Structures are given as C-alpha cells and as structure tokens.
PDB file of C-alpha atoms in Angstrom:
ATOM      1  CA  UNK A 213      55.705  25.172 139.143  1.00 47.00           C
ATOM      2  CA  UNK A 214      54.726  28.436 140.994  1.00 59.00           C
ATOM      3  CA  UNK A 215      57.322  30.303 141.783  1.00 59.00           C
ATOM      4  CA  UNK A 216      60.745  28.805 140.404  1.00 62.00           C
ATOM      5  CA  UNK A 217      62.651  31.147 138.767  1.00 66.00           C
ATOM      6  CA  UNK A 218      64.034  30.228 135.072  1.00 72.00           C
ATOM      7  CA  UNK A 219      68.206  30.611 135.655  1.00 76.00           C
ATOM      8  CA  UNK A 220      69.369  32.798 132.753  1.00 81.00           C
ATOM      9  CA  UNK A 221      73.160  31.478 133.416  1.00 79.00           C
ATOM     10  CA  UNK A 222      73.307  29.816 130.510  1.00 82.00           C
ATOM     11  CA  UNK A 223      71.700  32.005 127.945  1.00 86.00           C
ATOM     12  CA  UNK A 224      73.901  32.963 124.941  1.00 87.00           C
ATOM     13  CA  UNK A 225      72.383  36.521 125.313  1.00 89.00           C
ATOM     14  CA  UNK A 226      74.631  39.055 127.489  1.00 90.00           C
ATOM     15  CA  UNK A 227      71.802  41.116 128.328  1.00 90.00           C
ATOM     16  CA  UNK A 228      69.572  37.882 130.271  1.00 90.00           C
ATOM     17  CA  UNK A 229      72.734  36.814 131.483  1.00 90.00           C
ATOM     18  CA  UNK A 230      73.266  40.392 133.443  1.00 92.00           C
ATOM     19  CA  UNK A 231      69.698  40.198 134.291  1.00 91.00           C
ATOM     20  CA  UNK A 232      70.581  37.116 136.145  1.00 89.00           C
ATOM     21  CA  UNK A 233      73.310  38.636 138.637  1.00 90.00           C
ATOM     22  CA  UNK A 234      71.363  42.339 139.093  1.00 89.00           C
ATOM     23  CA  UNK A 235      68.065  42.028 137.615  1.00 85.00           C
ATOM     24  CA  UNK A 236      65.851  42.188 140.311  1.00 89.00           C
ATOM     25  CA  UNK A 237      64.951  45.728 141.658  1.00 92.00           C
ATOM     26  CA  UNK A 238      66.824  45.431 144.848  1.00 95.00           C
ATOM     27  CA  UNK A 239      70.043  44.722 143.972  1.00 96.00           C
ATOM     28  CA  UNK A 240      70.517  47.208 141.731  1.00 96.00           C
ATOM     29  CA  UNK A 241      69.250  49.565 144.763  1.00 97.00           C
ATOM     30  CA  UNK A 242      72.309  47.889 146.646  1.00 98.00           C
ATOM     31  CA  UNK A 243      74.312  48.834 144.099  1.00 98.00           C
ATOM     32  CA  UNK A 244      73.250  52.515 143.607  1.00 97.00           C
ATOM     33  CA  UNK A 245      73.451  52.674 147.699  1.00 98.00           C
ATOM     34  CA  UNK A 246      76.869  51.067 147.377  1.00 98.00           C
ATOM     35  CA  UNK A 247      77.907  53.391 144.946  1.00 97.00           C
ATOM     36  CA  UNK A 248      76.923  56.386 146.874  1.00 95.00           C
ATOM     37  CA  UNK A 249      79.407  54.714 149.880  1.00 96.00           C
ATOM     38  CA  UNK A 250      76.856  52.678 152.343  1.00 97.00           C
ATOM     39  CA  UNK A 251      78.894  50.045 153.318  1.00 97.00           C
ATOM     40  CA  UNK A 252      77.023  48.118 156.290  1.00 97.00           C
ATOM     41  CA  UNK A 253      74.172  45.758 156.414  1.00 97.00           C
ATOM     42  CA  UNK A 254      72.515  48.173 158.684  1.00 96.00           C
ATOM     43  CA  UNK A 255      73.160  51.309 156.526  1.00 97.00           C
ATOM     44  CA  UNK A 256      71.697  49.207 153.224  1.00 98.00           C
ATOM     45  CA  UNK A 257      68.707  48.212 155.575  1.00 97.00           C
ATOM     46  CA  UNK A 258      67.713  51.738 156.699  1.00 97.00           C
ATOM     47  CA  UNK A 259      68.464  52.941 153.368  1.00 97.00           C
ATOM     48  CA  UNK A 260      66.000  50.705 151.804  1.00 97.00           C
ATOM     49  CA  UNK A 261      63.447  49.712 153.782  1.00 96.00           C
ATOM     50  CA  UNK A 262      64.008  45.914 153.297  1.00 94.00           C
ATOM     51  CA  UNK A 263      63.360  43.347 155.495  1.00 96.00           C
ATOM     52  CA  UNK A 264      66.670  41.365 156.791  1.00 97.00           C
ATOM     53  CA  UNK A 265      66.151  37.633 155.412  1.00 97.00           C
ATOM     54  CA  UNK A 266      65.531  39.551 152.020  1.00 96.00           C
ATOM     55  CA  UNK A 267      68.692  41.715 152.238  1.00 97.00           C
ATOM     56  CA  UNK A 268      70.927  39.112 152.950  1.00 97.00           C
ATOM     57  CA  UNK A 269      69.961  36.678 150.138  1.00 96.00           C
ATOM     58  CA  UNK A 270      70.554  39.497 147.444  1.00 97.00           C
ATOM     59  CA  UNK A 271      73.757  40.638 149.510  1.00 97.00           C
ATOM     60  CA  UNK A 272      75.191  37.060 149.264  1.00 97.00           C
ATOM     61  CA  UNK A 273      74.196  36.642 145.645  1.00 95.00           C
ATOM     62  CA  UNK A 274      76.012  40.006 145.067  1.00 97.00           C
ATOM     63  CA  UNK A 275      79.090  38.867 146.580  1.00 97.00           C
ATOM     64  CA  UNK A 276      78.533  35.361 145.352  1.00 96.00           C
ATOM     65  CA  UNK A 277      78.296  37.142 142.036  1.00 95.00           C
ATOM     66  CA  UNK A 278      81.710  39.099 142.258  1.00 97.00           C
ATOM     67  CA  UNK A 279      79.714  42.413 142.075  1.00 98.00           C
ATOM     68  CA  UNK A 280      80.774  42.784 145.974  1.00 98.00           C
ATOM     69  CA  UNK A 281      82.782  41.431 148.270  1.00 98.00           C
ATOM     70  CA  UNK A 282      82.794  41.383 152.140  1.00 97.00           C
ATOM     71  CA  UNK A 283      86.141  43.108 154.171  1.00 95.00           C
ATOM     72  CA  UNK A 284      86.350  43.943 157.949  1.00 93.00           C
ATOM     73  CA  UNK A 285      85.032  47.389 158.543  1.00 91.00           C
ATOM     74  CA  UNK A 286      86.964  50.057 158.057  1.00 86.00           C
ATOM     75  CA  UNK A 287      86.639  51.445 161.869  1.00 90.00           C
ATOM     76  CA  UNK A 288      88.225  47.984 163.748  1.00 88.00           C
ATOM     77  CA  UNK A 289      84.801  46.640 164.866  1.00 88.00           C
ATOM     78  CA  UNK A 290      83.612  43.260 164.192  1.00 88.00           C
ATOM     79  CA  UNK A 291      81.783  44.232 161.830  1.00 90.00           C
ATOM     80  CA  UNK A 292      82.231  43.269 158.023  1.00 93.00           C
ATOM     81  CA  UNK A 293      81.457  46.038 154.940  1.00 97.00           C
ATOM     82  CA  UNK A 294      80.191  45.411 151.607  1.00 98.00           C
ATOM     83  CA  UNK A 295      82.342  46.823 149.313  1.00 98.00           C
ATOM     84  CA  UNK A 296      82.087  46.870 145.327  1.00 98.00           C
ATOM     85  CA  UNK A 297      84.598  45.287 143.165  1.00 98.00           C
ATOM     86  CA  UNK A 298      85.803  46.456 139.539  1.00 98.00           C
ATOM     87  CA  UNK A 299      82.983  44.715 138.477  1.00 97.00           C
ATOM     88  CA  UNK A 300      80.585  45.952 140.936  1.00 98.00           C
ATOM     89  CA  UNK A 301      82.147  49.543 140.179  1.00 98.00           C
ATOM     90  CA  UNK A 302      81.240  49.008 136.634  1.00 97.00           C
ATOM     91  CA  UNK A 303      77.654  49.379 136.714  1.00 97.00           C
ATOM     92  CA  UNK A 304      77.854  52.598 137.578  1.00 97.00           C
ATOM     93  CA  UNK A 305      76.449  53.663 133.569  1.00 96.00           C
ATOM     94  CA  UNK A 306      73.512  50.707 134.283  1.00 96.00           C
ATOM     95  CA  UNK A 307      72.825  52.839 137.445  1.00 96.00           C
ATOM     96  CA  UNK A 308      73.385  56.484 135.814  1.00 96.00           C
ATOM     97  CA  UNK A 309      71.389  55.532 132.518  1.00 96.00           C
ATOM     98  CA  UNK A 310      68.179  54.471 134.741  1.00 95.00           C
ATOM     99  CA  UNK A 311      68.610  57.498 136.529  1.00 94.00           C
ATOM    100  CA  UNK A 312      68.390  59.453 133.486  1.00 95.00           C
ATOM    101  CA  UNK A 313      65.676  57.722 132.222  1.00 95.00           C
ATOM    102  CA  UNK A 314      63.460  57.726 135.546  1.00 94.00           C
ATOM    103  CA  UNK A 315      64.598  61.670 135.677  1.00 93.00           C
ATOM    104  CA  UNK A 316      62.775  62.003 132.135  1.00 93.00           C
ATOM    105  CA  UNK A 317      60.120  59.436 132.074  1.00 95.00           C
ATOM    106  CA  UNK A 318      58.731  58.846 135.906  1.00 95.00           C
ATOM    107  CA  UNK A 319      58.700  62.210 137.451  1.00 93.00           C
ATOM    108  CA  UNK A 320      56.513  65.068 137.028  1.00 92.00           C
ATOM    109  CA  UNK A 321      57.883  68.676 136.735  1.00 89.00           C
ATOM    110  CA  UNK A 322      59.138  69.864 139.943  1.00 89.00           C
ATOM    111  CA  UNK A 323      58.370  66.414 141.470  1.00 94.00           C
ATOM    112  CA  UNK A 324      62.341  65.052 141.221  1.00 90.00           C
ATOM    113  CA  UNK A 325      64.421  65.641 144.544  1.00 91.00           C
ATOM    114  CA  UNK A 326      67.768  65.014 143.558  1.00 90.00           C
ATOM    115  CA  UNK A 327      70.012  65.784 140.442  1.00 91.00           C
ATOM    116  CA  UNK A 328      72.629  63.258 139.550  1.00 91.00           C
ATOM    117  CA  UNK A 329      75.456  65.682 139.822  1.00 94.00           C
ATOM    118  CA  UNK A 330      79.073  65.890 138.478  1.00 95.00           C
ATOM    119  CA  UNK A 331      80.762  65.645 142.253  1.00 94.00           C
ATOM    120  CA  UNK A 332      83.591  68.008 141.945  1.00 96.00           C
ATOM    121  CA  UNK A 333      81.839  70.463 139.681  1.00 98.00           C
ATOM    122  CA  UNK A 334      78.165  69.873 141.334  1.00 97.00           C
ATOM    123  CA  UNK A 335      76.564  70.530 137.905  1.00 97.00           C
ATOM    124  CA  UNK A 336      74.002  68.245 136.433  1.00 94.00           C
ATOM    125  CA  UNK A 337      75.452  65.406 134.060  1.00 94.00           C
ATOM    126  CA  UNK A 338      75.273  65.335 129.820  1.00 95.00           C
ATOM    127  CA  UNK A 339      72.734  62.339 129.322  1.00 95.00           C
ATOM    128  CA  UNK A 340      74.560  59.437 127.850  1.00 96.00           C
ATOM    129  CA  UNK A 341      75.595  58.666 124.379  1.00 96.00           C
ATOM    130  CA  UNK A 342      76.101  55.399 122.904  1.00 96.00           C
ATOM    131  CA  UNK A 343      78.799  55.921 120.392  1.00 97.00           C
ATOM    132  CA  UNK A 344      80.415  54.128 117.967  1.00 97.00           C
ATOM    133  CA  UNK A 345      84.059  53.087 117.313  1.00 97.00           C
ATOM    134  CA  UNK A 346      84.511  56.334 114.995  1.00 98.00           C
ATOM    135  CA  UNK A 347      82.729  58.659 117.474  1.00 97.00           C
ATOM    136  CA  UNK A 348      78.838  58.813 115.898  1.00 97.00           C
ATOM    137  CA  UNK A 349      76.193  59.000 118.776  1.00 97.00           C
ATOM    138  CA  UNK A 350      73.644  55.930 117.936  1.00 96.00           C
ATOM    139  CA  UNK A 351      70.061  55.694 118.021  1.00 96.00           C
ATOM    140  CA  UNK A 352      67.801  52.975 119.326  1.00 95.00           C
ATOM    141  CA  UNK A 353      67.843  51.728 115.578  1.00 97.00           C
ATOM    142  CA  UNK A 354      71.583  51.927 115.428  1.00 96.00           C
ATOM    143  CA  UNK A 355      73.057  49.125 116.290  1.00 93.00           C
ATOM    144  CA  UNK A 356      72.201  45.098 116.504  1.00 93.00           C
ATOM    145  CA  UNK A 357      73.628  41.994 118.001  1.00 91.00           C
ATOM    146  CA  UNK A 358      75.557  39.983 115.763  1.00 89.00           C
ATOM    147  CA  UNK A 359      77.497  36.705 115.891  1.00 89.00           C
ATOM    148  CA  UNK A 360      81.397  36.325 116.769  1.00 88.00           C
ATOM    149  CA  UNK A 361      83.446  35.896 114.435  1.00 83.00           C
ATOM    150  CA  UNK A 362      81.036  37.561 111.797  1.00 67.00           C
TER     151      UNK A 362
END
C-alpha cells in the first residue's frame, strides 16, 4: 500500500529501532535546533521552514518518544517549551558526528558557514573517535554486532 510506513519498533536491530524515533530528516533538525536552545513552536518553525501540521506531528512523536518533553515557558506566558530530556540530550554525538561528516563530505571549500565550535574555548572540535574498552580508536572494519550473552 502506497505510503504506509514499515514500524521498526520491533526490530531486534538498535540502529532501525533509533531510526524509528529520529530517523526522518526533520526531527533530527528539531533536535540540533533544540540543542542549540530554541524552545518554542514558533522559534522551531522559523528556524526551519516547516509547515505547522508537519511540525507538530514530529514534535508530538518527539515527546511521545521521550526525546522531549513539553513545560510552561520559562517567561510566565501561556505558552508551553519543548525541552530535551536525558535522552533527548543524548544525541548530541548523532547530531555532532553528521555535522562532521556533512563538514567533510557535502560542502565545497570555503562554501561551509559555521564551525561546530568548543563553546567556552570557541575553537573547532577533534572529529570523533570510536574507541574501544582499552582506548584503541576503531575503523569502519573494527567492530561488529554480536549476540548477548556471546
């Protein structure tokens, strides 16, 4: 049928699982926006250029998720404010990783804006290292699933 999406909730692998709470494009833009501090359904809106009935499906999958949750806003309105939980917080390495690999892969020289910066020392971050237990940076070939209790 055109247009139903296969539900990866039940796959034994962690990565389609993942891809099943923030695999679409957008909400890891949420994310990345929510890291940076936009809190509001408005800021998220202008920030991405999406249209409303859009945002607020992904928003409410988010929270629905446990990658956000919803609070009153921080200035007394009425509002409410999306805010990340430790969860949400956690994909911070999803969202630095596919900077650093957009920064070397999509972009021309002298094309790239922005550097993803070290905020107190405002120098440009060490790409990331997969290591292992005893402290040896792995390679793509490095490392493979393998069963519990293996």
């Amino acid at each position: 049928m055109k247009g139903k999406r296969t539900t990866l909730e039940t796959s034994a692998c962690a990565i389609a699982r993942s891809l099943g709470v923030i695999g679409d494009w957008w909400s890891l833009l949420i994310v990345r926006d929510a890291l940076a501090g936009t809190r509001r359904f408005g800021e998220f809106q202008q920030s991405l250029g999406l249209a409303k009935n859009i945002l607020t499906t992904r928003l409410r999958k988010l929270v629905a998720c446990g990658v956000l949750t919803t609070a009153p806003a921080s200035d007394g309105s009425s509002y409410k404010e999306y805010v990340l939980t430790d969860r949400g917080e956690r994909l911070y390495l999803v969202v630095a990783a596919l900077w650093q690999w957009g920064e070397e892969f999509c972009f021309e020289p002298g094309q790239l804006s922005y550097d993803l910066v070290d905020s107190q020392s405002h120098k440009k971050l060490r790409p990331l290292e997969l290591k292992s237990q005893d402290g040896r940076t792995l390679g793509p070939h490095d490392f493979i699933p393998r069963a519990r209790g293996d």
